[in-house]
Amino acid sequence: EAEVAQSPRYKITEKSQAVAFWCDPISGHATLYWYRQILGQGPELLVQFQDESVVDDSQLPKDRFSAERLKGVDSTLKIQPAELGDSAMYLCASSSGTSGDNEQFFGPGTRLTVL
Amino acid sequence: AQTVTQSQPEMSVQEAETVTLSCTYDTSESDYYLFWYKQPPSRQMILVIRQEAYKQQNATENRFSVNFQKAAKSFSLKISDSQLGDAAMYFCALETSGSRLTFGEGTQLTVNP
């Protein structure tokens, strides 16, 4: 069964360091999402891609976060420099479309701890 | 702006019993989708059930059903014949046309044997 892959599963870093997360969506899914989930809260969308184009990054802290999906397939989310408040689970999801008819499939997430 | 509220941080149920998780939402749109997602410990989030706002009939998926009250902006999830594998964090979510998926704070469900 096709799944969304993410790596690493866990990342511990010190503040001011750079970190990067990778996501490989389900094959054929044009839409890719990055969410941040703070412990005890629901996920919050950081960025949404349609193929290689960003369609929504209004909640992405652009001074330190960046995201790319160069070939419209896999994607990388980067934080530089990391801050203590960035500790969270970072979830990637993909779907075949953008409407509510199209289910979002989530990856296992990357749990980031910033010391 | 759209909001989703889950007023029950934690719920528990005995195995084989029925439990209902509550969710209220707010949106000015008339066309939208509502979802319940399940997030088991250390496992990925999966879609449990989906409801389209224009459909009056409540969605059902096996042991999971919803009570969709559009006028009251209420969307509760009923789990019948609860199983140990149902233990998880459950999130209610709302998506309107052209906007992002908005999640509630979640309800942690414990199933007691």
mmCIF file with all atom_site columns, C-alpha atoms in Angstrom:
data_model
loop_
_atom_site.group_PDB
_atom_site.id
_atom_site.type_symbol
_atom_site.label_atom_id
_atom_site.label_alt_id
_atom_site.label_comp_id
_atom_site.label_asym_id
_atom_site.label_entity_id
_atom_site.label_seq_id
_atom_site.pdbx_PDB_ins_code
_atom_site.Cartn_x
_atom_site.Cartn_y
_atom_site.Cartn_z
_atom_site.occupancy
_atom_site.B_iso_or_equiv
_atom_site.pdbx_formal_charge
_atom_site.auth_seq_id
_atom_site.auth_comp_id
_atom_site.auth_asym_id
_atom_site.auth_atom_id
_atom_site.pdbx_PDB_model_num
ATOM 1   C CA . GLU A 1 1   ? 0.000   0.000  0.000  1.00 0.00 ? 1   GLU A CA 1
ATOM 2   C CA . ALA A 1 2   ? 1.397   3.398  -1.000 1.00 0.00 ? 2   ALA A CA 1
ATOM 3   C CA . GLU A 1 3   ? 2.422   5.642  1.878  1.00 0.00 ? 3   GLU A CA 1
ATOM 4   C CA . VAL A 1 4   ? 3.923   9.056  2.448  1.00 0.00 ? 4   VAL A CA 1
ATOM 5   C CA . ALA A 1 5   ? 7.550   8.689  3.540  1.00 0.00 ? 5   ALA A CA 1
ATOM 6   C CA . GLN A 1 6   ? 9.341   11.113 5.835  1.00 0.00 ? 6   GLN A CA 1
ATOM 7   C CA . SER A 1 7   ? 12.854  11.260 7.208  1.00 0.00 ? 7   SER A CA 1
ATOM 8   C CA . PRO A 1 8   ? 14.315  11.498 9.690  1.00 0.00 ? 8   PRO A CA 1
ATOM 9   C CA . ARG A 1 9   ? 11.711  10.272 12.169 1.00 0.00 ? 9   ARG A CA 1
ATOM 10  C CA . TYR A 1 10  ? 13.454  12.048 15.031 1.00 0.00 ? 10  TYR A CA 1
ATOM 11  C CA . LYS A 1 11  ? 15.837  14.977 15.102 1.00 0.00 ? 11  LYS A CA 1
ATOM 12  C CA . ILE A 1 12  ? 17.545  16.627 18.043 1.00 0.00 ? 12  ILE A CA 1
ATOM 13  C CA . THR A 1 13  ? 19.417  19.829 17.427 1.00 0.00 ? 13  THR A CA 1
ATOM 14  C CA . GLU A 1 14  ? 20.725  22.835 19.270 1.00 0.00 ? 14  GLU A CA 1
ATOM 15  C CA . LYS A 1 15  ? 19.245  26.261 18.814 1.00 0.00 ? 15  LYS A CA 1
ATOM 16  C CA . SER A 1 16  ? 20.784  28.312 16.025 1.00 0.00 ? 16  SER A CA 1
ATOM 17  C CA . GLN A 1 17  ? 21.611  25.157 14.043 1.00 0.00 ? 17  GLN A CA 1
ATOM 18  C CA . ALA A 1 18  ? 20.086  24.331 10.659 1.00 0.00 ? 18  ALA A CA 1
ATOM 19  C CA . VAL A 1 19  ? 17.779  21.333 10.200 1.00 0.00 ? 19  VAL A CA 1
ATOM 20  C CA . ALA A 1 20  ? 16.110  19.801 7.172  1.00 0.00 ? 20  ALA A CA 1
ATOM 21  C CA . PHE A 1 21  ? 13.249  17.373 6.769  1.00 0.00 ? 21  PHE A CA 1
ATOM 22  C CA . TRP A 1 22  ? 12.428  15.302 3.720  1.00 0.00 ? 22  TRP A CA 1
ATOM 23  C CA . CYS A 1 23  ? 9.098   14.067 2.397  1.00 0.00 ? 23  CYS A CA 1
ATOM 24  C CA . ASP A 1 24  ? 8.278   11.686 -0.445 1.00 0.00 ? 24  ASP A CA 1
ATOM 25  C CA . PRO A 1 25  ? 4.543   11.796 -1.258 1.00 0.00 ? 25  PRO A CA 1
ATOM 26  C CA . ILE A 1 26  ? 2.439   9.019  -2.686 1.00 0.00 ? 26  ILE A CA 1
ATOM 27  C CA . SER A 1 27  ? 3.289   8.553  -6.347 1.00 0.00 ? 27  SER A CA 1
ATOM 28  C CA . GLY A 1 28  ? 1.100   10.658 -8.595 1.00 0.00 ? 28  GLY A CA 1
ATOM 29  C CA . HIS A 1 29  ? -0.095  13.018 -5.885 1.00 0.00 ? 29  HIS A CA 1
ATOM 30  C CA . ALA A 1 30  ? 0.234   16.562 -7.178 1.00 0.00 ? 30  ALA A CA 1
ATOM 31  C CA . THR A 1 31  ? -0.557  18.301 -3.903 1.00 0.00 ? 31  THR A CA 1
ATOM 32  C CA . LEU A 1 32  ? 1.866   18.228 -0.984 1.00 0.00 ? 32  LEU A CA 1
ATOM 33  C CA . TYR A 1 33  ? 1.428   19.776 2.446  1.00 0.00 ? 33  TYR A CA 1
ATOM 34  C CA . TRP A 1 34  ? 3.749   20.483 5.359  1.00 0.00 ? 34  TRP A CA 1
ATOM 35  C CA . TYR A 1 35  ? 2.129   20.835 8.789  1.00 0.00 ? 35  TYR A CA 1
ATOM 36  C CA . ARG A 1 36  ? 3.526   21.668 12.209 1.00 0.00 ? 36  ARG A CA 1
ATOM 37  C CA . GLN A 1 37  ? 1.933   19.974 15.202 1.00 0.00 ? 37  GLN A CA 1
ATOM 38  C CA . ILE A 1 38  ? 2.851   21.297 18.623 1.00 0.00 ? 38  ILE A CA 1
ATOM 39  C CA . LEU A 1 39  ? 2.390   18.738 21.398 1.00 0.00 ? 39  LEU A CA 1
ATOM 40  C CA . GLY A 1 40  ? -1.232  18.639 22.528 1.00 0.00 ? 40  GLY A CA 1
ATOM 41  C CA . GLN A 1 41  ? -2.543  20.652 19.578 1.00 0.00 ? 41  GLN A CA 1
ATOM 42  C CA . GLY A 1 42  ? -3.894  19.984 16.125 1.00 0.00 ? 42  GLY A CA 1
ATOM 43  C CA . PRO A 1 43  ? -1.711  20.305 13.034 1.00 0.00 ? 43  PRO A CA 1
ATOM 44  C CA . GLU A 1 44  ? -1.303  23.726 11.460 1.00 0.00 ? 44  GLU A CA 1
ATOM 45  C CA . LEU A 1 45  ? -0.521  24.131 7.760  1.00 0.00 ? 45  LEU A CA 1
ATOM 46  C CA . LEU A 1 46  ? 2.852   25.679 7.015  1.00 0.00 ? 46  LEU A CA 1
ATOM 47  C CA . VAL A 1 47  ? 2.989   25.352 3.237  1.00 0.00 ? 47  VAL A CA 1
ATOM 48  C CA . GLN A 1 48  ? 1.051   23.759 0.392  1.00 0.00 ? 48  GLN A CA 1
ATOM 49  C CA . PHE A 1 49  ? 2.466   22.839 -3.013 1.00 0.00 ? 49  PHE A CA 1
ATOM 50  C CA . GLN A 1 50  ? 0.626   22.125 -6.227 1.00 0.00 ? 50  GLN A CA 1
ATOM 51  C CA . ASP A 1 51  ? 3.225   20.291 -8.294 1.00 0.00 ? 51  ASP A CA 1
ATOM 52  C CA . GLU A 1 52  ? 6.349   22.439 -7.874 1.00 0.00 ? 52  GLU A CA 1
ATOM 53  C CA . SER A 1 53  ? 4.512   25.681 -7.098 1.00 0.00 ? 53  SER A CA 1
ATOM 54  C CA . VAL A 1 54  ? 3.703   27.084 -3.691 1.00 0.00 ? 54  VAL A CA 1
ATOM 55  C CA . VAL A 1 55  ? -0.024  27.819 -3.414 1.00 0.00 ? 55  VAL A CA 1
ATOM 56  C CA . ASP A 1 56  ? -0.191  28.727 0.275  1.00 0.00 ? 56  ASP A CA 1
ATOM 57  C CA . ASP A 1 57  ? 2.690   29.675 2.553  1.00 0.00 ? 57  ASP A CA 1
ATOM 58  C CA . SER A 1 58  ? 0.906   32.333 4.548  1.00 0.00 ? 58  SER A CA 1
ATOM 59  C CA . GLN A 1 59  ? 1.674   30.622 7.873  1.00 0.00 ? 59  GLN A CA 1
ATOM 60  C CA . LEU A 1 60  ? 5.305   29.829 7.084  1.00 0.00 ? 60  LEU A CA 1
ATOM 61  C CA . PRO A 1 61  ? 7.788   31.927 9.140  1.00 0.00 ? 61  PRO A CA 1
ATOM 62  C CA . LYS A 1 62  ? 9.780   32.942 6.117  1.00 0.00 ? 62  LYS A CA 1
ATOM 63  C CA . ASP A 1 63  ? 12.610  34.530 8.048  1.00 0.00 ? 63  ASP A CA 1
ATOM 64  C CA . ARG A 1 64  ? 13.785  31.087 9.128  1.00 0.00 ? 64  ARG A CA 1
ATOM 65  C CA . PHE A 1 65  ? 11.737  28.467 7.293  1.00 0.00 ? 65  PHE A CA 1
ATOM 66  C CA . SER A 1 66  ? 11.975  27.499 3.651  1.00 0.00 ? 66  SER A CA 1
ATOM 67  C CA . ALA A 1 67  ? 10.383  24.762 1.594  1.00 0.00 ? 67  ALA A CA 1
ATOM 68  C CA . GLU A 1 68  ? 10.975  23.479 -1.882 1.00 0.00 ? 68  GLU A CA 1
ATOM 69  C CA . ARG A 1 69  ? 9.617   20.855 -4.243 1.00 0.00 ? 69  ARG A CA 1
ATOM 70  C CA . LEU A 1 70  ? 11.906  21.337 -7.195 1.00 0.00 ? 70  LEU A CA 1
ATOM 71  C CA . LYS A 1 71  ? 10.693  18.577 -9.503 1.00 0.00 ? 71  LYS A CA 1
ATOM 72  C CA . GLY A 1 72  ? 7.168   18.436 -8.207 1.00 0.00 ? 72  GLY A CA 1
ATOM 73  C CA . VAL A 1 73  ? 7.764   15.138 -6.436 1.00 0.00 ? 73  VAL A CA 1
ATOM 74  C CA . ASP A 1 74  ? 9.613   15.018 -3.121 1.00 0.00 ? 74  ASP A CA 1
ATOM 75  C CA . SER A 1 75  ? 10.009  18.019 -0.880 1.00 0.00 ? 75  SER A CA 1
ATOM 76  C CA . THR A 1 76  ? 12.365  19.469 1.712  1.00 0.00 ? 76  THR A CA 1
ATOM 77  C CA . LEU A 1 77  ? 11.489  21.739 4.634  1.00 0.00 ? 77  LEU A CA 1
ATOM 78  C CA . LYS A 1 78  ? 14.377  23.638 6.190  1.00 0.00 ? 78  LYS A CA 1
ATOM 79  C CA . ILE A 1 79  ? 14.733  25.657 9.370  1.00 0.00 ? 79  ILE A CA 1
ATOM 80  C CA . GLN A 1 80  ? 17.698  27.969 9.794  1.00 0.00 ? 80  GLN A CA 1
ATOM 81  C CA . PRO A 1 81  ? 18.380  28.902 12.516 1.00 0.00 ? 81  PRO A CA 1
ATOM 82  C CA . ALA A 1 82  ? 16.313  26.642 14.734 1.00 0.00 ? 82  ALA A CA 1
ATOM 83  C CA . GLU A 1 83  ? 14.766  28.157 17.863 1.00 0.00 ? 83  GLU A CA 1
ATOM 84  C CA . LEU A 1 84  ? 13.500  26.514 21.042 1.00 0.00 ? 84  LEU A CA 1
ATOM 85  C CA . GLY A 1 85  ? 9.900   27.200 19.990 1.00 0.00 ? 85  GLY A CA 1
ATOM 86  C CA . ASP A 1 86  ? 10.353  25.133 16.842 1.00 0.00 ? 86  ASP A CA 1
ATOM 87  C CA . SER A 1 87  ? 10.207  21.904 18.850 1.00 0.00 ? 87  SER A CA 1
ATOM 88  C CA . ALA A 1 88  ? 7.227   20.067 17.377 1.00 0.00 ? 88  ALA A CA 1
ATOM 89  C CA . MET A 1 89  ? 6.141   17.262 15.074 1.00 0.00 ? 89  MET A CA 1
ATOM 90  C CA . TYR A 1 90  ? 6.446   18.151 11.392 1.00 0.00 ? 90  TYR A CA 1
ATOM 91  C CA . LEU A 1 91  ? 3.945   16.270 9.270  1.00 0.00 ? 91  LEU A CA 1
ATOM 92  C CA . CYS A 1 92  ? 3.894   15.868 5.524  1.00 0.00 ? 92  CYS A CA 1
ATOM 93  C CA . ALA A 1 93  ? 0.736   14.954 3.655  1.00 0.00 ? 93  ALA A CA 1
ATOM 94  C CA . SER A 1 94  ? -0.188  14.465 0.034  1.00 0.00 ? 94  SER A CA 1
ATOM 95  C CA . SER A 1 95  ? -3.370  14.276 -2.008 1.00 0.00 ? 95  SER A CA 1
ATOM 96  C CA . SER A 1 96  ? -4.355  13.837 -5.621 1.00 0.00 ? 96  SER A CA 1
ATOM 97  C CA . GLY A 1 97  ? -6.226  17.152 -5.653 1.00 0.00 ? 97  GLY A CA 1
ATOM 98  C CA . THR A 1 98  ? -7.000  20.192 -3.602 1.00 0.00 ? 98  THR A CA 1
ATOM 99  C CA . SER A 1 99  ? -10.676 19.891 -2.768 1.00 0.00 ? 99  SER A CA 1
ATOM 100 C CA . GLY A 1 100 ? -12.218 18.172 0.199  1.00 0.00 ? 100 GLY A CA 1
ATOM 101 C CA . ASP A 1 101 ? -13.105 15.311 -2.146 1.00 0.00 ? 101 ASP A CA 1
ATOM 102 C CA . ASN A 1 102 ? -9.443  14.384 -2.186 1.00 0.00 ? 102 ASN A CA 1
ATOM 103 C CA . GLU A 1 103 ? -8.242  12.681 0.968  1.00 0.00 ? 103 GLU A CA 1
ATOM 104 C CA . GLN A 1 104 ? -4.987  13.871 2.480  1.00 0.00 ? 104 GLN A CA 1
ATOM 105 C CA . PHE A 1 105 ? -2.647  11.014 3.333  1.00 0.00 ? 105 PHE A CA 1
ATOM 106 C CA . PHE A 1 106 ? -0.221  11.752 6.151  1.00 0.00 ? 106 PHE A CA 1
ATOM 107 C CA . GLY A 1 107 ? 3.298   10.551 6.740  1.00 0.00 ? 107 GLY A CA 1
ATOM 108 C CA . PRO A 1 108 ? 4.615   9.392  10.142 1.00 0.00 ? 108 PRO A CA 1
ATOM 109 C CA . GLY A 1 109 ? 6.137   12.804 10.859 1.00 0.00 ? 109 GLY A CA 1
ATOM 110 C CA . THR A 1 110 ? 9.497   14.082 12.042 1.00 0.00 ? 110 THR A CA 1
ATOM 111 C CA . ARG A 1 111 ? 9.705   14.911 15.735 1.00 0.00 ? 111 ARG A CA 1
ATOM 112 C CA . LEU A 1 112 ? 12.063  17.842 16.235 1.00 0.00 ? 112 LEU A CA 1
ATOM 113 C CA . THR A 1 113 ? 13.566  18.716 19.589 1.00 0.00 ? 113 THR A CA 1
ATOM 114 C CA . VAL A 1 114 ? 15.541  21.938 19.842 1.00 0.00 ? 114 VAL A CA 1
ATOM 115 C CA . LEU A 1 115 ? 17.834  22.201 22.884 1.00 0.00 ? 115 LEU A CA 1
ATOM 116 C CA . ALA B 2 1   ? -11.713 32.998 9.502  1.00 0.00 ? 1   ALA B CA 1
ATOM 117 C CA . GLN B 2 2   ? -12.764 29.482 10.348 1.00 0.00 ? 2   GLN B CA 1
ATOM 118 C CA . THR B 2 3   ? -12.457 27.794 13.708 1.00 0.00 ? 3   THR B CA 1
ATOM 119 C CA . VAL B 2 4   ? -12.873 24.283 15.058 1.00 0.00 ? 4   VAL B CA 1
ATOM 120 C CA . THR B 2 5   ? -13.454 23.571 18.736 1.00 0.00 ? 5   THR B CA 1
ATOM 121 C CA . GLN B 2 6   ? -13.224 20.263 20.545 1.00 0.00 ? 6   GLN B CA 1
ATOM 122 C CA . SER B 2 7   ? -14.329 20.768 24.115 1.00 0.00 ? 7   SER B CA 1
ATOM 123 C CA . GLN B 2 8   ? -13.346 17.325 25.408 1.00 0.00 ? 8   GLN B CA 1
ATOM 124 C CA . PRO B 2 9   ? -9.561  17.032 25.847 1.00 0.00 ? 9   PRO B CA 1
ATOM 125 C CA . GLU B 2 10  ? -9.949  13.453 27.080 1.00 0.00 ? 10  GLU B CA 1
ATOM 126 C CA . MET B 2 11  ? -12.616 10.762 26.877 1.00 0.00 ? 11  MET B CA 1
ATOM 127 C CA . SER B 2 12  ? -12.711 7.150  27.961 1.00 0.00 ? 12  SER B CA 1
ATOM 128 C CA . VAL B 2 13  ? -14.953 4.229  27.058 1.00 0.00 ? 13  VAL B CA 1
ATOM 129 C CA . GLN B 2 14  ? -15.263 0.592  27.977 1.00 0.00 ? 14  GLN B CA 1
ATOM 130 C CA . GLU B 2 15  ? -14.490 -1.927 25.295 1.00 0.00 ? 15  GLU B CA 1
ATOM 131 C CA . ALA B 2 16  ? -17.631 -2.799 23.281 1.00 0.00 ? 16  ALA B CA 1
ATOM 132 C CA . GLU B 2 17  ? -19.446 0.325  24.471 1.00 0.00 ? 17  GLU B CA 1
ATOM 133 C CA . THR B 2 18  ? -20.349 3.450  22.489 1.00 0.00 ? 18  THR B CA 1
ATOM 134 C CA . VAL B 2 19  ? -18.702 6.847  22.811 1.00 0.00 ? 19  VAL B CA 1
ATOM 135 C CA . THR B 2 20  ? -19.429 10.209 21.230 1.00 0.00 ? 20  THR B CA 1
ATOM 136 C CA . LEU B 2 21  ? -16.803 12.867 20.599 1.00 0.00 ? 21  LEU B CA 1
ATOM 137 C CA . SER B 2 22  ? -17.973 16.455 20.212 1.00 0.00 ? 22  SER B CA 1
ATOM 138 C CA . CYS B 2 23  ? -16.930 19.108 17.739 1.00 0.00 ? 23  CYS B CA 1
ATOM 139 C CA . THR B 2 24  ? -18.258 22.555 16.908 1.00 0.00 ? 24  THR B CA 1
ATOM 140 C CA . TYR B 2 25  ? -17.061 24.810 14.142 1.00 0.00 ? 25  TYR B CA 1
ATOM 141 C CA . ASP B 2 26  ? -17.541 28.217 12.692 1.00 0.00 ? 26  ASP B CA 1
ATOM 142 C CA . THR B 2 27  ? -17.388 29.363 9.095  1.00 0.00 ? 27  THR B CA 1
ATOM 143 C CA . SER B 2 28  ? -19.200 31.883 6.954  1.00 0.00 ? 28  SER B CA 1
ATOM 144 C CA . GLU B 2 29  ? -19.077 29.573 3.951  1.00 0.00 ? 29  GLU B CA 1
ATOM 145 C CA . SER B 2 30  ? -22.047 27.487 2.909  1.00 0.00 ? 30  SER B CA 1
ATOM 146 C CA . ASP B 2 31  ? -20.027 24.833 1.090  1.00 0.00 ? 31  ASP B CA 1
ATOM 147 C CA . TYR B 2 32  ? -17.419 22.959 3.087  1.00 0.00 ? 32  TYR B CA 1
ATOM 148 C CA . TYR B 2 33  ? -16.172 19.566 4.217  1.00 0.00 ? 33  TYR B CA 1
ATOM 149 C CA . LEU B 2 34  ? -15.852 18.221 7.725  1.00 0.00 ? 34  LEU B CA 1
ATOM 150 C CA . PHE B 2 35  ? -13.519 15.430 8.755  1.00 0.00 ? 35  PHE B CA 1
ATOM 151 C CA . TRP B 2 36  ? -12.579 13.273 11.686 1.00 0.00 ? 36  TRP B CA 1
ATOM 152 C CA . TYR B 2 37  ? -8.971  12.116 11.749 1.00 0.00 ? 37  TYR B CA 1
ATOM 153 C CA . LYS B 2 38  ? -7.431  9.511  14.055 1.00 0.00 ? 38  LYS B CA 1
ATOM 154 C CA . GLN B 2 39  ? -3.820  9.758  15.237 1.00 0.00 ? 39  GLN B CA 1
ATOM 155 C CA . PRO B 2 40  ? -2.671  6.628  17.113 1.00 0.00 ? 40  PRO B CA 1
ATOM 156 C CA . PRO B 2 41  ? 0.433   6.887  19.293 1.00 0.00 ? 41  PRO B CA 1
ATOM 157 C CA . SER B 2 42  ? 3.583   7.013  17.159 1.00 0.00 ? 42  SER B CA 1
ATOM 158 C CA . ARG B 2 43  ? 1.630   6.312  13.995 1.00 0.00 ? 43  ARG B CA 1
ATOM 159 C CA . GLN B 2 44  ? 0.413   8.445  11.170 1.00 0.00 ? 44  GLN B CA 1
ATOM 160 C CA . MET B 2 45  ? -2.838  10.302 11.081 1.00 0.00 ? 45  MET B CA 1
ATOM 161 C CA . ILE B 2 46  ? -5.572  8.615  9.096  1.00 0.00 ? 46  ILE B CA 1
ATOM 162 C CA . LEU B 2 47  ? -8.952  9.780  7.878  1.00 0.00 ? 47  LEU B CA 1
ATOM 163 C CA . VAL B 2 48  ? -11.851 8.195  9.761  1.00 0.00 ? 48  VAL B CA 1
ATOM 164 C CA . ILE B 2 49  ? -14.855 9.795  8.137  1.00 0.00 ? 49  ILE B CA 1
ATOM 165 C CA . ARG B 2 50  ? -15.809 12.731 5.917  1.00 0.00 ? 50  ARG B CA 1
ATOM 166 C CA . GLN B 2 51  ? -18.999 14.786 5.593  1.00 0.00 ? 51  GLN B CA 1
ATOM 167 C CA . GLU B 2 52  ? -19.918 17.186 2.807  1.00 0.00 ? 52  GLU B CA 1
ATOM 168 C CA . ALA B 2 53  ? -21.954 20.105 4.102  1.00 0.00 ? 53  ALA B CA 1
ATOM 169 C CA . TYR B 2 54  ? -24.510 20.023 1.284  1.00 0.00 ? 54  TYR B CA 1
ATOM 170 C CA . LYS B 2 55  ? -25.402 16.420 2.090  1.00 0.00 ? 55  LYS B CA 1
ATOM 171 C CA . GLN B 2 56  ? -28.091 16.138 4.737  1.00 0.00 ? 56  GLN B CA 1
ATOM 172 C CA . GLN B 2 57  ? -27.523 12.458 5.327  1.00 0.00 ? 57  GLN B CA 1
ATOM 173 C CA . ASN B 2 58  ? -25.026 11.704 8.072  1.00 0.00 ? 58  ASN B CA 1
ATOM 174 C CA . ALA B 2 59  ? -21.920 9.852  6.934  1.00 0.00 ? 59  ALA B CA 1
ATOM 175 C CA . THR B 2 60  ? -21.269 6.320  8.213  1.00 0.00 ? 60  THR B CA 1
ATOM 176 C CA . GLU B 2 61  ? -18.184 4.114  7.963  1.00 0.00 ? 61  GLU B CA 1
ATOM 177 C CA . ASN B 2 62  ? -18.668 0.750  9.632  1.00 0.00 ? 62  ASN B CA 1
ATOM 178 C CA . ARG B 2 63  ? -18.603 1.417  13.422 1.00 0.00 ? 63  ARG B CA 1
ATOM 179 C CA . PHE B 2 64  ? -18.071 5.158  12.944 1.00 0.00 ? 64  PHE B CA 1
ATOM 180 C CA . SER B 2 65  ? -20.891 7.597  12.284 1.00 0.00 ? 65  SER B CA 1
ATOM 181 C CA . VAL B 2 66  ? -21.401 11.325 12.575 1.00 0.00 ? 66  VAL B CA 1
ATOM 182 C CA . ASN B 2 67  ? -24.203 13.558 13.755 1.00 0.00 ? 67  ASN B CA 1
ATOM 183 C CA . PHE B 2 68  ? -24.005 16.601 11.506 1.00 0.00 ? 68  PHE B CA 1
ATOM 184 C CA . GLN B 2 69  ? -26.144 19.525 12.653 1.00 0.00 ? 69  GLN B CA 1
ATOM 185 C CA . LYS B 2 70  ? -25.495 22.270 10.104 1.00 0.00 ? 70  LYS B CA 1
ATOM 186 C CA . ALA B 2 71  ? -27.612 24.970 11.725 1.00 0.00 ? 71  ALA B CA 1
ATOM 187 C CA . ALA B 2 72  ? -25.939 24.391 15.067 1.00 0.00 ? 72  ALA B CA 1
ATOM 188 C CA . LYS B 2 73  ? -22.518 24.000 13.418 1.00 0.00 ? 73  LYS B CA 1
ATOM 189 C CA . SER B 2 74  ? -21.996 20.768 15.286 1.00 0.00 ? 74  SER B CA 1
ATOM 190 C CA . PHE B 2 75  ? -20.236 17.635 14.018 1.00 0.00 ? 75  PHE B CA 1
ATOM 191 C CA . SER B 2 76  ? -19.955 14.808 16.537 1.00 0.00 ? 76  SER B CA 1
ATOM 192 C CA . LEU B 2 77  ? -18.372 11.389 16.008 1.00 0.00 ? 77  LEU B CA 1
ATOM 193 C CA . LYS B 2 78  ? -19.962 8.241  17.395 1.00 0.00 ? 78  LYS B CA 1
ATOM 194 C CA . ILE B 2 79  ? -17.883 5.108  17.778 1.00 0.00 ? 79  ILE B CA 1
ATOM 195 C CA . SER B 2 80  ? -19.938 1.975  18.342 1.00 0.00 ? 80  SER B CA 1
ATOM 196 C CA . ASP B 2 81  ? -18.655 -1.317 19.756 1.00 0.00 ? 81  ASP B CA 1
ATOM 197 C CA . SER B 2 82  ? -15.399 0.364  20.801 1.00 0.00 ? 82  SER B CA 1
ATOM 198 C CA . GLN B 2 83  ? -12.244 -1.686 20.336 1.00 0.00 ? 83  GLN B CA 1
ATOM 199 C CA . LEU B 2 84  ? -8.822  -1.392 21.948 1.00 0.00 ? 84  LEU B CA 1
ATOM 200 C CA . GLY B 2 85  ? -7.426  -0.307 18.596 1.00 0.00 ? 85  GLY B CA 1
ATOM 201 C CA . ASP B 2 86  ? -9.688  2.746  18.636 1.00 0.00 ? 86  ASP B CA 1
ATOM 202 C CA . ALA B 2 87  ? -7.527  4.323  21.331 1.00 0.00 ? 87  ALA B CA 1
ATOM 203 C CA . ALA B 2 88  ? -5.960  7.410  19.781 1.00 0.00 ? 88  ALA B CA 1
ATOM 204 C CA . MET B 2 89  ? -6.107  11.175 19.497 1.00 0.00 ? 89  MET B CA 1
ATOM 205 C CA . TYR B 2 90  ? -9.074  12.209 17.390 1.00 0.00 ? 90  TYR B CA 1
ATOM 206 C CA . PHE B 2 91  ? -9.101  15.490 15.492 1.00 0.00 ? 91  PHE B CA 1
ATOM 207 C CA . CYS B 2 92  ? -12.072 17.239 13.977 1.00 0.00 ? 92  CYS B CA 1
ATOM 208 C CA . ALA B 2 93  ? -11.201 19.324 10.902 1.00 0.00 ? 93  ALA B CA 1
ATOM 209 C CA . LEU B 2 94  ? -12.903 21.752 8.535  1.00 0.00 ? 94  LEU B CA 1
ATOM 210 C CA . GLU B 2 95  ? -12.065 22.674 4.967  1.00 0.00 ? 95  GLU B CA 1
ATOM 211 C CA . THR B 2 96  ? -13.800 25.336 2.934  1.00 0.00 ? 96  THR B CA 1
ATOM 212 C CA . SER B 2 97  ? -13.362 26.051 -0.747 1.00 0.00 ? 97  SER B CA 1
ATOM 213 C CA . GLY B 2 98  ? -9.962  27.539 -1.411 1.00 0.00 ? 98  GLY B CA 1
ATOM 214 C CA . SER B 2 99  ? -8.848  27.478 2.202  1.00 0.00 ? 99  SER B CA 1
ATOM 215 C CA . ARG B 2 100 ? -6.646  25.287 4.263  1.00 0.00 ? 100 ARG B CA 1
ATOM 216 C CA . LEU B 2 101 ? -7.680  22.388 6.464  1.00 0.00 ? 101 LEU B CA 1
ATOM 217 C CA . THR B 2 102 ? -8.283  23.697 10.007 1.00 0.00 ? 102 THR B CA 1
ATOM 218 C CA . PHE B 2 103 ? -7.959  21.239 12.869 1.00 0.00 ? 103 PHE B CA 1
ATOM 219 C CA . GLY B 2 104 ? -9.372  21.295 16.369 1.00 0.00 ? 104 GLY B CA 1
ATOM 220 C CA . GLU B 2 105 ? -7.290  20.741 19.484 1.00 0.00 ? 105 GLU B CA 1
ATOM 221 C CA . GLY B 2 106 ? -8.010  17.030 19.597 1.00 0.00 ? 106 GLY B CA 1
ATOM 222 C CA . THR B 2 107 ? -9.671  14.550 21.979 1.00 0.00 ? 107 THR B CA 1
ATOM 223 C CA . GLN B 2 108 ? -7.584  11.788 23.525 1.00 0.00 ? 108 GLN B CA 1
ATOM 224 C CA . LEU B 2 109 ? -9.696  8.607  23.591 1.00 0.00 ? 109 LEU B CA 1
ATOM 225 C CA . THR B 2 110 ? -8.845  5.800  25.987 1.00 0.00 ? 110 THR B CA 1
ATOM 226 C CA . VAL B 2 111 ? -10.490 2.384  25.587 1.00 0.00 ? 111 VAL B CA 1
ATOM 227 C CA . ASN B 2 112 ? -10.600 0.350  28.781 1.00 0.00 ? 112 ASN B CA 1
ATOM 228 C CA . PRO B 2 113 ? -10.642 -3.461 28.533 1.00 0.00 ? 113 PRO B CA 1
#
